[in-house]
C-alpha positions as a printed NumPy array, in Angstrom:
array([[  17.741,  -88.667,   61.424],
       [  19.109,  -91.821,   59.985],
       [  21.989,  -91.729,   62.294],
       [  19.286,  -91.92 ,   65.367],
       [  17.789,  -94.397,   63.953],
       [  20.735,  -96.578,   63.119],
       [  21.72 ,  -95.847,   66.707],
       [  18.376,  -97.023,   68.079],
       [  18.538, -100.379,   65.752],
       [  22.14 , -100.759,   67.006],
       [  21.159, -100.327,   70.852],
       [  18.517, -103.003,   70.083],
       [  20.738, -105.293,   68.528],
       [  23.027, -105.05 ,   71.127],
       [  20.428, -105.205,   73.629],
       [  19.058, -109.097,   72.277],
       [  22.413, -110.163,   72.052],
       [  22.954, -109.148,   75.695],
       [  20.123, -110.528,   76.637],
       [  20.569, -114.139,   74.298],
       [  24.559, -113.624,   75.825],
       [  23.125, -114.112,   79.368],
       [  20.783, -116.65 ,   79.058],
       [  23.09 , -119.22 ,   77.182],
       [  26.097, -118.213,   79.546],
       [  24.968, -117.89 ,   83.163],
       [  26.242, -121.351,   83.961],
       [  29.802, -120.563,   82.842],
       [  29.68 , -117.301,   84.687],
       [  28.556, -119.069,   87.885],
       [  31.449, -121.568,   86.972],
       [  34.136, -118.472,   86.348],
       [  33.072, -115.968,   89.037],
       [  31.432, -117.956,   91.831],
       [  27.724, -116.973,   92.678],
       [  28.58 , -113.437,   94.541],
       [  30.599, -112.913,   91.312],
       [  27.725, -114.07 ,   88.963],
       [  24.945, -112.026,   90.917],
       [  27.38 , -108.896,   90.758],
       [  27.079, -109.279,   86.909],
       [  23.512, -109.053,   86.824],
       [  21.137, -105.516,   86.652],
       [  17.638, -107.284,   87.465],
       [  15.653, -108.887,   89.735],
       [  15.122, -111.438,   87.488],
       [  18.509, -112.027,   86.443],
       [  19.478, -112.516,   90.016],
       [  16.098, -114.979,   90.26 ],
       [  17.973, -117.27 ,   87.271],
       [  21.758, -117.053,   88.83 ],
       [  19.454, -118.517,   91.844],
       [  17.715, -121.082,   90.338],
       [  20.69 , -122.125,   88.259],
       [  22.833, -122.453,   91.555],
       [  20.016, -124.303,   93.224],
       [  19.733, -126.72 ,   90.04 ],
       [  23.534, -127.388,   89.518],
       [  24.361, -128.796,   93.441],
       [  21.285, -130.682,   92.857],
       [  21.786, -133.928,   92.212],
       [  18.867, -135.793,   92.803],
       [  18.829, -137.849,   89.147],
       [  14.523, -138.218,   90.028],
       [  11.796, -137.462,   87.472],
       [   8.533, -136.273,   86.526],
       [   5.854, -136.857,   84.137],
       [   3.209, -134.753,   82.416],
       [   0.361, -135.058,   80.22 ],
       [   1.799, -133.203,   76.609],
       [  -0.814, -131.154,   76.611],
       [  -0.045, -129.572,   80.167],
       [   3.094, -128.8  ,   78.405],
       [   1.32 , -126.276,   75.324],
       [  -1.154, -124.835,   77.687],
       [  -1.822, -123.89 ,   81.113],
       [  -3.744, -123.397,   83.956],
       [  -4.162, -119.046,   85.166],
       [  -1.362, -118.275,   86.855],
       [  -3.803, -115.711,   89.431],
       [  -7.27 , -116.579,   90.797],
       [  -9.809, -116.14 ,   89.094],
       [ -13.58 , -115.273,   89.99 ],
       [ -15.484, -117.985,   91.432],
       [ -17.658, -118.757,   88.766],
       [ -15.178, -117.748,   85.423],
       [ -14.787, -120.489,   83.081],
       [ -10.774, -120.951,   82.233],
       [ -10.195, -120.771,   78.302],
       [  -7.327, -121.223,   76.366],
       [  -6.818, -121.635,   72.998],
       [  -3.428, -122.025,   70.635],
       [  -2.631, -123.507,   67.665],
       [  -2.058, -126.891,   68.914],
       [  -4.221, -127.625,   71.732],
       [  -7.478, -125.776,   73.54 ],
       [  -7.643, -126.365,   76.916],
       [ -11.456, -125.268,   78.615],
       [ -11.625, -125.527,   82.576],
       [ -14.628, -125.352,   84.709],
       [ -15.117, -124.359,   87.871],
       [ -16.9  , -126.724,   90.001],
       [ -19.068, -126.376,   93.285],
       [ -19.145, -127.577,   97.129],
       [ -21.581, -126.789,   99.595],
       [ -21.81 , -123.785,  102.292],
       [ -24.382, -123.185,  104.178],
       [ -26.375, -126.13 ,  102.968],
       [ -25.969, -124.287,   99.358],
       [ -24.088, -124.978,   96.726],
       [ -21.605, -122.463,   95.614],
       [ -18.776, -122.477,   92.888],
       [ -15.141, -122.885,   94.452],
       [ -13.248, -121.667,   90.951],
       [ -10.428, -123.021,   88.474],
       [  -7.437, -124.28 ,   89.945],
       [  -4.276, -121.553,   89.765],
       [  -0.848, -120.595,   89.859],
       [   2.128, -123.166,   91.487],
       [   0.654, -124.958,   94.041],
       [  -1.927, -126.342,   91.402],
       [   0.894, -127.196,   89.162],
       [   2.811, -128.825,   91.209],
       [  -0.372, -130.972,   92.409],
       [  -0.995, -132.288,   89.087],
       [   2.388, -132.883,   87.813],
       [   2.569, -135.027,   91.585],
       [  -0.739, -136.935,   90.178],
       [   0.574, -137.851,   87.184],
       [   4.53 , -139.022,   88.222],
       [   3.034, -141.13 ,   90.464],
       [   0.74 , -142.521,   88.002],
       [   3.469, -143.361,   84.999],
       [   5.766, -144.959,   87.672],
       [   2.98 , -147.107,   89.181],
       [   0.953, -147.47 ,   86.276],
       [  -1.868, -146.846,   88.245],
       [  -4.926, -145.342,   88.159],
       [  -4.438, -145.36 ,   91.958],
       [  -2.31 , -142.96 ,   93.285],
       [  -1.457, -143.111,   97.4  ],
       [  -1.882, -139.728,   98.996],
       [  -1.094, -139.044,  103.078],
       [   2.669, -139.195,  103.458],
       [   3.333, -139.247,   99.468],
       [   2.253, -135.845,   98.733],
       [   3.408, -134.424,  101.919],
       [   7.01 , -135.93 ,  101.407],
       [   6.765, -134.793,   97.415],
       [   6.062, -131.428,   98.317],
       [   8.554, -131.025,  100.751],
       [  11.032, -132.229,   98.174],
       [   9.898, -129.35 ,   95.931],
       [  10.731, -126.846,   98.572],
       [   6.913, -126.436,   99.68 ],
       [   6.512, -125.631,  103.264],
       [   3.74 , -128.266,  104.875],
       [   1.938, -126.588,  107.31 ],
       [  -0.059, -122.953,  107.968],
       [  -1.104, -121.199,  104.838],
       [   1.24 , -123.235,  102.444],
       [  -0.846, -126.717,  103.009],
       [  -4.086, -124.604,  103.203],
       [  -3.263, -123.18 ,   99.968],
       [  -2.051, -126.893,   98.708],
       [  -5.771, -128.082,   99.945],
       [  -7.537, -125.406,   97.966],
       [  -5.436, -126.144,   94.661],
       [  -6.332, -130.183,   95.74 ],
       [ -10.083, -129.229,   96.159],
       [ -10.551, -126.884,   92.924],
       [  -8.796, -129.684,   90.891],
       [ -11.009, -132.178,   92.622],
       [ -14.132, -130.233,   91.4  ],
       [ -13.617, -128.944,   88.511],
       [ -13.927, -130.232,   84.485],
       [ -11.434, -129.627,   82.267],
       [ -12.003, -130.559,   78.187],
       [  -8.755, -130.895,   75.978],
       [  -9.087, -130.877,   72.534],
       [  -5.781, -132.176,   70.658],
       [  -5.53 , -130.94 ,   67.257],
       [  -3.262, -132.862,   65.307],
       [  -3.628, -132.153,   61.348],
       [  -7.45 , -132.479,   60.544],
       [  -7.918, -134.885,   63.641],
       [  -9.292, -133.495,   66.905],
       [  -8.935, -135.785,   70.046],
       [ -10.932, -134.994,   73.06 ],
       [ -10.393, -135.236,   76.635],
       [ -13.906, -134.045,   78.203],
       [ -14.055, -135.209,   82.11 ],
       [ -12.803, -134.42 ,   85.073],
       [  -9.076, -135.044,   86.159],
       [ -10.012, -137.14 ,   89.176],
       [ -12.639, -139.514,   90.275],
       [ -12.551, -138.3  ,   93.308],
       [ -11.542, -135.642,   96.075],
       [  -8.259, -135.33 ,   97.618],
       [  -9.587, -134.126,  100.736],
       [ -12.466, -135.244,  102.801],
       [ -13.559, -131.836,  102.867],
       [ -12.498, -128.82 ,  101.559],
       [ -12.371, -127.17 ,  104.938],
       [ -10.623, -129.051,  107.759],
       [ -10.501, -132.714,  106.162],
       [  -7.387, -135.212,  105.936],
       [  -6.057, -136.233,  102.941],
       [  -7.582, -139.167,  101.585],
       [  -5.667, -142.023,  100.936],
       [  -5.755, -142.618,   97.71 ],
       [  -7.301, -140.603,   94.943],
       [  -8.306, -142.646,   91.182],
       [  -7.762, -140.898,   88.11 ],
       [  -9.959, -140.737,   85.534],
       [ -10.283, -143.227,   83.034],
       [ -10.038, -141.35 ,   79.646],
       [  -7.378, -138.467,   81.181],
       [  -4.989, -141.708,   82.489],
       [  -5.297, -143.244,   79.148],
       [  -3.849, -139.888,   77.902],
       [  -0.96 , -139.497,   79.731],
       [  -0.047, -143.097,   79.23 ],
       [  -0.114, -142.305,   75.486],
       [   1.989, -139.112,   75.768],
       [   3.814, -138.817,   79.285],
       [   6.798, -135.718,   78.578],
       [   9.946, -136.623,   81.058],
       [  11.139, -133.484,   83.062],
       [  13.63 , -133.309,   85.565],
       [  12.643, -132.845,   89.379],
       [  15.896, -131.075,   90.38 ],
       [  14.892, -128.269,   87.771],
       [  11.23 , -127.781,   88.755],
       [  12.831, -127.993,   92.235],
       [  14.503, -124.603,   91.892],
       [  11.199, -122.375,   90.604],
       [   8.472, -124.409,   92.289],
       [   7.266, -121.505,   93.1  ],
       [   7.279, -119.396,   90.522],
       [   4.277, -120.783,   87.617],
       [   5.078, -118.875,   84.642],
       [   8.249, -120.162,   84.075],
       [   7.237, -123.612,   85.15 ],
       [   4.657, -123.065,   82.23 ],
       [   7.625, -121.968,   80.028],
       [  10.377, -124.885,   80.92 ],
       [   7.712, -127.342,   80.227],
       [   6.587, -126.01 ,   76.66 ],
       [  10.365, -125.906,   76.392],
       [  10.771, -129.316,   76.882],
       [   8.211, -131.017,   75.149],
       [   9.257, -128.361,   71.597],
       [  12.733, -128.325,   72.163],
       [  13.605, -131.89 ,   71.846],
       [  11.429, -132.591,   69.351],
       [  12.479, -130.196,   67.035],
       [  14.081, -130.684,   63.681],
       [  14.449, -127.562,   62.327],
       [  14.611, -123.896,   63.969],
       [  11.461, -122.64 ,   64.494],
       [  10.259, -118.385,   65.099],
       [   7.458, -117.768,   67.592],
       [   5.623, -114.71 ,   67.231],
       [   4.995, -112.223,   70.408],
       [   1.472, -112.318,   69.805],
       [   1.404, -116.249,   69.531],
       [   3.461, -116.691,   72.989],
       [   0.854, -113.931,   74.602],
       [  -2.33 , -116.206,   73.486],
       [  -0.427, -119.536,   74.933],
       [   1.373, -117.616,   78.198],
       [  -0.129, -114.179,   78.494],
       [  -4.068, -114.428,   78.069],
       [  -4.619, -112.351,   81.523],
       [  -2.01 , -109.571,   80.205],
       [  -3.858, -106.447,   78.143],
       [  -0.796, -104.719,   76.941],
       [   1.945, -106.815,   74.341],
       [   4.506, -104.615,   76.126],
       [   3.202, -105.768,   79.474],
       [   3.611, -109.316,   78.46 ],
       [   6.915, -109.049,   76.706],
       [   8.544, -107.595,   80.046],
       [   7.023, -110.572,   82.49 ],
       [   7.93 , -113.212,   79.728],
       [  11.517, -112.272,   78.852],
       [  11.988, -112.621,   82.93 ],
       [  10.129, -115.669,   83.462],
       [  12.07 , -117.422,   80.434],
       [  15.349, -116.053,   81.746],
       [  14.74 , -118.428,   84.944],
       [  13.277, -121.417,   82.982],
       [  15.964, -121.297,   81.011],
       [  18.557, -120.806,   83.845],
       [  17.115, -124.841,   84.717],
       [  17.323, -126.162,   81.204],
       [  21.747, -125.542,   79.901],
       [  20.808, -127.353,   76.455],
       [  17.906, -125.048,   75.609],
       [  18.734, -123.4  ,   72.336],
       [  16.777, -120.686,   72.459],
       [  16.604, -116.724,   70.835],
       [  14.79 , -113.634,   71.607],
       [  14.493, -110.144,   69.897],
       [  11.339, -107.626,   68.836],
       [   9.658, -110.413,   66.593],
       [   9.787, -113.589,   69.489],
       [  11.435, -116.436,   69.909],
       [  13.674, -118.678,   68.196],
       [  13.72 , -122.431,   68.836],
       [  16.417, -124.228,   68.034],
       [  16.605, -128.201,   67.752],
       [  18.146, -129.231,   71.644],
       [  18.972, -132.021,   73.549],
       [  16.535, -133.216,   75.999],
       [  17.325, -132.609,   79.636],
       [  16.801, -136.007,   80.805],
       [  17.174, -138.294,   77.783],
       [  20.427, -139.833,   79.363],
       [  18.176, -140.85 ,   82.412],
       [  15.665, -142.844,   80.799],
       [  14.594, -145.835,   80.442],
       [  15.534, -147.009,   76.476],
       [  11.806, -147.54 ,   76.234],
       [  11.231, -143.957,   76.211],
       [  13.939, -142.154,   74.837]])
């Protein structure tokens, strides 16, 4: 009996090691072996997803970045679509992020049009919000700029990919979302809608507008607390949300981080895995989705076994690139 269960902690053991081994080394073995040579070393989809991603973000050497509201970076939007009139909740230790679905009109009715989800809706906002910390504006131009920054980020533009882009643009158009910052015993609040106005002049067959206006009180927020993140990395899993989710809380802890730090599974499930039932469900998805975020971010310092994961103080991504300012 105990030497089955010795052998079972030692196969685990081995197993996070393994798994830690790959994660922290893939760039060396792509450097060693070549990418046929790296992808013959991996025994998963998603291990050959990261040996992608990490190819695609090393011969990328576009030196541009992106900026995002902090608390984008400890919560999230659902990464599937949701029912039509479900309110969006999310709740960690840090921030609680509430989303409401808003309504157009069909058939001379009004009718709900749902929460914003998955990459395209990502990638929308983070768009909104580069362009407004490099203008410092309020005002961001639409038409050609969104087109052009989506084909950047490997988004086709055209057919279903720009009708599923104008959804994404008309859900975030519509709906409210309320952020409540907890910091300490102090609470700050972020209760109106991201926009002033639509990105579309319809939600059917409109143009783009061109120019939407952010909203007062969520622009004064990102001012306050923009997080830098590198456009070559989101770049190579643009289309894949979860770990856009994760390499963005990675960021934004990482780098700040003095000391190591253990996250619990069941505190990563409430913050990344609120539409997941089963823990073991969640565990699987996550451990593949931060395999690729990770595969995008060399400096991250993280761990994973059977209790979480393991942050490690790192060095940002794109400190070296900016301004003095806001280093």
């Amino acid at each position: 009996m105990q030497s089955k269960v010795h052998q079972k902690s030692t196969e685990t053991t081995t197993r996070n090691f393994v798994y830690r081994h790959l994660m922290s080394d893939i760039h060396k073995r792509i450097e060693a072996y070549g990418r046929q040579g790296a992808l013959d070393l991996t025994s998963s989809d998603a291990e050959r997803r990261a040996v992608d991603a990490a190819l695609e973000f090393l011969s990328d050497e576009d030196p541009s970045l992106g900026f995002l509201y902090s608390g984008w970076c400890q919560t999230g939007l659902p990464h599937r679509r949701l029912d039509d009139d479900q309110i969006w909740l999310l709740e960690t230790s840090y921030v609680r992020l509430m989303v409401e679905p808003g309504s157009v009109k069909r058939d001379g009715l009004p009718a709900r049009i749902g929460v914003p989800y998955g990459s395209r809706a990502r990638l929308i906002l983070l768009f909104l919000q580069t362009e407004a910390i490099k203008t410092n504006s309020r005002e961001i131009e639409l038409g050609k700029s969104l087109r052009s920054w989506l084909t950047r980020l490997n988004v086709p533009i055209g057919g279903k990919s720009m009708r599923d882009v104008k959804e994404q643009a008309t859900r975030i158009s519509r709906c409210r979302m309320t952020f409540e910052i907890k910091d300490g015993n102090k609470i700050g609040l972020i209760n109106q809608n991201i926009v002033d106005t639509a990105l579309f002049t319809d939600e059917h067959d409109g143009a783009l507008l061109e120019t939407v206006r952010l909203s007062e009180s969520f622009f004064d927020q990102l001012k306050r607390h923009p997080v830098p993140l590198q456009e070559s990395a989101i770049r190579a899993i643009s289309n894949n949300s979860q770990a856009l989710d994760i390499y963005f809380w990675l960021v934004y802890r990482l780098h700040e981080r003095v000391t190591v730090q253990k996250v619990s599974w069941p505190a990563l499930k409430v913050q990344f895995g609120a539409s997941y039932t089963h823990m073991r469900n969640f565990k699987i998805r996550f451990r593949d989705a931060l395999q690729i975020a990770l595969a995008i971010y060399p400096e991250a310092k993280v761990g994973i076994d059977e209790d979480g994961v393991t942050l490690s103080p790192s060095a940002s991504p794109v400190s070296k690139r900016l301004p003095k300012k806001m280093r």
